Coordinates of C-alpha atoms in Angstrom, one line a residue:
Chain F
M1 CA 8.6 -11.4 -19.9
S2 CA 10.4 -14.1 -18.9
L3 CA 11.5 -16.1 -15.7
F4 CA 14.1 -13.5 -14.9
D5 CA 11.3 -10.8 -14.6
V6 CA 10.0 -12.7 -11.4
F7 CA 12.8 -11.4 -9.6
N8 CA 12.3 -8.0 -10.2
V9 CA 8.4 -8.3 -9.7
S10 CA 8.5 -10.1 -6.5
G11 CA 11.3 -8.1 -5.2
S12 CA 9.3 -4.8 -5.6
A13 CA 6.5 -6.6 -3.7
M14 CA 8.8 -7.5 -0.9
N15 CA 10.1 -3.9 -0.7
A16 CA 6.4 -2.7 -0.5
E17 CA 5.5 -5.3 2.1
T18 CA 8.8 -4.2 4.3
I19 CA 7.1 -0.7 4.2
R20 CA 4.0 -1.9 5.2
L21 CA 5.6 -3.9 8.1
N22 CA 7.5 -0.6 9.0
T23 CA 4.4 1.5 9.3
T24 CA 2.6 -1.3 11.3
A25 CA 5.8 -1.4 13.6
S26 CA 5.5 2.4 14.0
N27 CA 1.7 2.5 14.6
L28 CA 2.0 -0.5 17.4
A29 CA 4.8 1.4 19.2
N30 CA 2.8 4.5 19.1
A31 CA -0.5 2.8 20.0
E32 CA -0.4 4.6 23.7
S33 CA 1.1 7.7 22.5
V34 CA -0.4 10.9 24.0
N35 CA -0.2 14.7 23.3
G36 CA -2.2 17.4 24.6
D37 CA -2.4 19.1 21.2
V38 CA -5.0 17.1 19.0
S39 CA -3.3 18.4 16.0
K40 CA -0.3 16.9 16.9
V41 CA -1.1 13.7 18.2
Y42 CA 0.2 10.3 16.4
R43 CA -2.0 9.1 13.8
A44 CA -2.0 5.7 12.4
R45 CA -0.1 5.4 8.9
H46 CA -0.8 3.1 6.2
P47 CA 1.0 2.8 2.8
V48 CA -1.0 2.9 -0.3
F49 CA 0.2 0.2 -2.7
Q50 CA 0.0 0.7 -6.5
A51 CA 0.8 -1.5 -9.5
M52 CA 3.8 -0.4 -11.4
M53 CA 3.4 -1.0 -15.3
N54 CA 6.7 -1.6 -17.3
S55 CA 6.5 -0.5 -20.6
Q56 CA 10.1 -1.5 -21.6
S57 CA 8.9 -4.5 -23.5
G58 CA 7.2 -2.3 -26.3
L59 CA 3.7 -3.6 -25.4
D60 CA 1.0 -1.2 -24.0
D61 CA 0.2 -1.3 -20.1
D62 CA -2.4 -3.7 -20.4
Q63 CA -0.4 -6.2 -22.2
D64 CA 2.6 -5.7 -20.2
A65 CA 2.8 -8.6 -17.6
S66 CA 5.4 -7.5 -15.5
S67 CA 3.7 -5.3 -13.0
G68 CA 5.7 -4.7 -9.7
V69 CA 4.4 -2.8 -6.7
R70 CA 5.2 0.4 -5.5
V71 CA 4.3 2.4 -2.5
M72 CA 2.5 5.3 -4.0
G73 CA 2.4 7.1 -0.6
V74 CA 1.6 6.9 3.1
V75 CA -1.7 8.2 4.4
E76 CA -2.6 8.8 7.9
S77 CA -5.8 7.7 9.4
A78 CA -8.6 10.2 9.9
A79 CA -10.2 8.3 12.8
P80 CA -10.7 10.8 15.7
P81 CA -8.1 10.5 18.5
L82 CA -9.2 9.2 21.6
Q83 CA -9.9 12.3 24.1
T84 CA -9.2 11.1 28.2
Y85 CA -9.4 13.6 30.9
A86 CA -6.4 13.3 32.7
P87 CA -5.6 16.6 34.5
D88 CA -2.2 15.1 36.3
N89 CA -0.6 14.4 32.9
P90 CA 2.0 16.9 32.0
L91 CA 1.0 16.9 28.5
A92 CA -2.7 17.8 29.4
D93 CA -4.0 20.9 27.4
K94 CA -5.7 23.9 29.8
D95 CA -9.0 21.7 30.1
G96 CA -7.2 18.8 31.4
Y97 CA -7.6 16.7 28.6
V98 CA -4.9 14.4 26.6
Y99 CA -5.3 12.8 23.2
T100 CA -4.3 9.3 22.4
S101 CA -3.2 8.0 19.1
N102 CA -6.1 6.6 16.8
V103 CA -4.1 3.2 16.5
N104 CA -6.3 0.1 16.3
S105 CA -4.0 -2.5 17.5
I106 CA -6.3 -5.3 16.6
E107 CA -6.0 -3.8 12.9
E108 CA -2.3 -3.6 13.2
M109 CA -1.8 -7.0 14.1
A110 CA -4.3 -8.3 11.3
N111 CA -2.1 -6.0 9.1
M112 CA 0.8 -7.5 10.2
I113 CA -0.1 -11.3 9.6
S114 CA -1.2 -10.3 6.2
A115 CA 1.9 -8.5 5.3
N116 CA 4.0 -11.5 6.5
R117 CA 2.1 -13.9 4.3
S118 CA 2.4 -11.6 1.4
F119 CA 6.2 -11.5 1.9
S120 CA 6.5 -15.3 2.3
T121 CA 4.4 -15.9 -1.0
D122 CA 7.1 -13.4 -2.8
V123 CA 10.2 -15.4 -1.3
E124 CA 8.6 -18.8 -2.4
A125 CA 8.1 -17.1 -6.0
I126 CA 11.6 -16.0 -6.3
N127 CA 12.6 -19.7 -4.8
T128 CA 10.7 -21.4 -7.6
A129 CA 12.1 -19.0 -10.5
R130 CA 15.7 -19.5 -9.2
D131 CA 15.2 -23.4 -8.9
L132 CA 13.8 -23.7 -12.2
L133 CA 16.6 -21.1 -13.7
L134 CA 19.4 -23.4 -12.2
K135 CA 17.6 -26.4 -13.9
V136 CA 17.8 -24.7 -17.2
I137 CA 21.4 -24.0 -17.1
S138 CA 22.3 -27.7 -16.1
M139 CA 20.1 -28.8 -18.9
G140 CA 21.7 -31.8 -20.7
H141 CA 24.2 -32.6 -18.0
Chain T
M1 CA 17.0 -33.4 -38.8
F2 CA 17.9 -31.4 -35.7
E3 CA 15.4 -28.5 -36.0
N4 CA 12.7 -30.3 -34.3
I5 CA 14.5 -32.6 -31.9
F6 CA 12.6 -31.2 -28.8
G7 CA 9.2 -31.0 -30.2
I8 CA 6.5 -29.0 -28.6
H9 CA 8.7 -28.4 -25.2
E10 CA 11.0 -26.0 -26.6
Q11 CA 7.7 -23.6 -27.1
A12 CA 6.2 -25.1 -23.9
L13 CA 9.3 -24.0 -22.0
M14 CA 9.0 -20.3 -23.1
V15 CA 5.4 -20.0 -22.6
Q16 CA 5.3 -21.5 -19.1
G17 CA 8.2 -19.0 -18.3
Q18 CA 6.0 -16.0 -19.2
R19 CA 3.1 -17.4 -17.6
M20 CA 5.1 -17.8 -14.4
G21 CA 6.2 -14.2 -14.7
V22 CA 2.4 -13.3 -15.1
L23 CA 1.4 -15.2 -12.2
A24 CA 4.1 -13.8 -10.0
A25 CA 3.1 -10.3 -10.9
N26 CA -0.5 -11.5 -9.5
L27 CA 1.1 -12.7 -6.3
A28 CA 2.9 -9.6 -6.0
N29 CA -0.1 -7.4 -6.5
A30 CA -2.3 -9.4 -3.9
D31 CA -2.5 -6.2 -1.6
T32 CA -2.7 -3.5 -4.4
P33 CA -6.3 -1.9 -4.6
G34 CA -7.9 -2.2 -8.0
Y35 CA -5.4 -4.5 -9.4
K36 CA -6.7 -7.1 -11.8
A37 CA -5.4 -10.6 -12.0
R38 CA -4.4 -11.9 -15.6
D39 CA -3.3 -14.9 -17.0
I40 CA -2.1 -16.5 -20.4
D41 CA -4.2 -19.0 -22.2
F42 CA -1.7 -21.6 -22.5
A43 CA -3.4 -23.9 -24.9
A44 CA -4.3 -21.1 -27.2
V45 CA -0.7 -19.8 -27.3
L46 CA 0.8 -23.1 -28.1
S47 CA -1.9 -23.7 -30.9
Q48 CA -0.8 -20.7 -32.2
N49 CA 2.9 -21.3 -32.2
Q50 CA 2.2 -24.6 -33.6
G51 CA 0.4 -23.4 -36.5
D52 CA -3.1 -23.8 -36.2
T53 CA -4.4 -26.1 -39.0
S54 CA -8.2 -24.9 -39.0
L55 CA -8.8 -22.2 -40.9
P56 CA -10.0 -18.9 -39.7
L57 CA -12.9 -16.7 -40.9
A58 CA -11.9 -13.7 -42.7
V59 CA -12.8 -10.6 -40.6
T60 CA -13.3 -7.6 -42.7
D61 CA -15.3 -5.6 -40.7
G62 CA -15.6 -5.3 -36.7
V63 CA -18.9 -6.6 -36.4
H64 CA -17.9 -10.1 -37.9
I65 CA -18.0 -12.8 -35.6
T66 CA -14.8 -15.1 -35.3
L67 CA -14.6 -19.0 -35.5
G68 CA -14.5 -20.4 -31.9
G69 CA -16.1 -17.6 -30.1
S70 CA -13.1 -15.9 -28.9
D71 CA -12.6 -12.2 -30.2
S72 CA -9.1 -11.7 -28.6
S73 CA -6.0 -13.2 -30.4
P74 CA -4.2 -16.1 -28.5
G75 CA -1.3 -15.1 -26.6
E76 CA -2.9 -12.0 -25.2
L77 CA -3.2 -11.5 -21.5
K78 CA -6.6 -12.1 -20.1
F79 CA -7.9 -10.7 -17.0
R80 CA -9.1 -13.5 -14.5
N81 CA -12.9 -13.7 -13.3
P82 CA -12.9 -13.6 -9.6
Y83 CA -14.8 -16.2 -7.7
Q84 CA -15.6 -13.6 -5.0
A85 CA -15.3 -9.9 -5.9
S86 CA -13.5 -7.7 -3.1
L87 CA -14.3 -4.3 -2.2
D88 CA -11.1 -2.5 -3.0
G89 CA -11.5 -3.9 -6.7
N90 CA -8.4 -6.4 -6.5
T91 CA -9.1 -9.7 -8.1
V92 CA -6.3 -11.4 -7.2
E93 CA -7.5 -14.7 -5.3
M94 CA -4.5 -15.9 -3.4
P95 CA -5.3 -19.9 -3.3
V96 CA -6.3 -19.8 -7.3
E97 CA -2.7 -17.8 -8.1
Q98 CA -0.9 -20.2 -5.9
A99 CA -2.3 -23.3 -7.3
A100 CA -1.7 -21.9 -10.9
F101 CA 1.9 -21.2 -9.9
S102 CA 2.5 -24.4 -8.8
E103 CA 0.9 -26.1 -11.7
T104 CA 3.3 -24.1 -13.9
N105 CA 6.1 -25.0 -11.9
V106 CA 5.3 -28.8 -12.5
R107 CA 4.6 -28.2 -16.3
Y108 CA 7.9 -26.2 -16.5
Q109 CA 9.7 -29.1 -14.9
A110 CA 8.2 -31.9 -17.1
S111 CA 9.2 -30.0 -20.3
L112 CA 12.7 -29.9 -18.8
T113 CA 12.6 -33.5 -17.9
F114 CA 11.7 -34.2 -21.8
I115 CA 14.3 -32.1 -23.3
N116 CA 16.9 -33.5 -20.9
T117 CA 15.7 -37.3 -21.8
R118 CA 16.0 -36.3 -25.5
I119 CA 19.4 -34.9 -24.9
S120 CA 20.4 -38.1 -23.2
E121 CA 19.1 -40.3 -25.9
L122 CA 20.8 -38.3 -28.7
T123 CA 24.1 -38.5 -26.7
L124 CA 23.7 -42.2 -26.2
A125 CA 23.0 -42.4 -30.0
I126 CA 26.1 -40.4 -31.0
N127 CA 28.4 -42.2 -28.6
G128 CA 26.9 -45.9 -29.5
S129 CA 28.2 -47.0 -26.4

C-alpha cells in the first residue's frame, strides 16, 4: 500500500461513478418512454457497487487497504410502470392502455448530484497524491 | 552518522503514505453498500517502528489481557466507528474522511519539509560556503 495505489483505487471509483452517471442519463432520457406491453416498457436501471479487494499484497482481505470499486451489475427497478388510458396512442394495447416507464426523475436528479460529488472527491484524491509524489521526486532540490 | 539523519520523518512519510491510500479507498467506496471504513492508528504504528520502550506483558494464552487495553497489534487496519449508521451498512462518512485526508496531506508535506530542510543543512555543511 503506497501513495501510488491511490491512482488505482480512485480511478476505479471514477469508472464506477461514470457508469452510474450513464445509467442516470439513460433513465432520465427514457423517463417518458411508453410501451403498450407492460413487460417491454423501460424500467429504471441502477448499478450495484461492490468493494474490490486486492490480495496482491499477500495480506488477507480484511487487512488489505487497496479496495477499489467495481460495478457488480446493473439491476432494473421493480416499481410498477404507470398505466395510462390513451386509446389514441398507436402503441396502446387492445384495451387502450399504454405504460410509462417507472423512472422517478427526482430520484435520478439526486442520484446524479451524488455521483457528481463522489467523482469530484476522487479527482481531488488523485490530485493530492500526484502533488505529494511530485514533491517527493523533487526532494532535496 | 548518516543512518538516522532524517529522524522520525523517514518512517512518518511512509506511514502517512499508507494512511493516505487507506483513506482514498474509503472515499472511493463512499457509495458501496456494506463497505466498512478503515483507518491506520498512526501513533501505534510509529511507536512500533520506533521500537516501543515499554515492556509488553507476555501472552501465553488467548484469555490473557495485554497492557494498554488494545488487543490488536499496531499497524493493523482498524474499522472506523461511524457517528451515524446508514441503512445500507456503509460506514464511510464523507466529511470525516475528507478531514482525515487533508490532515494526512498536511502531515505528509510537513515531514517532506523537515527532510528537505535537513538536506539543505547537510548540503550547507558539506559545501561550507
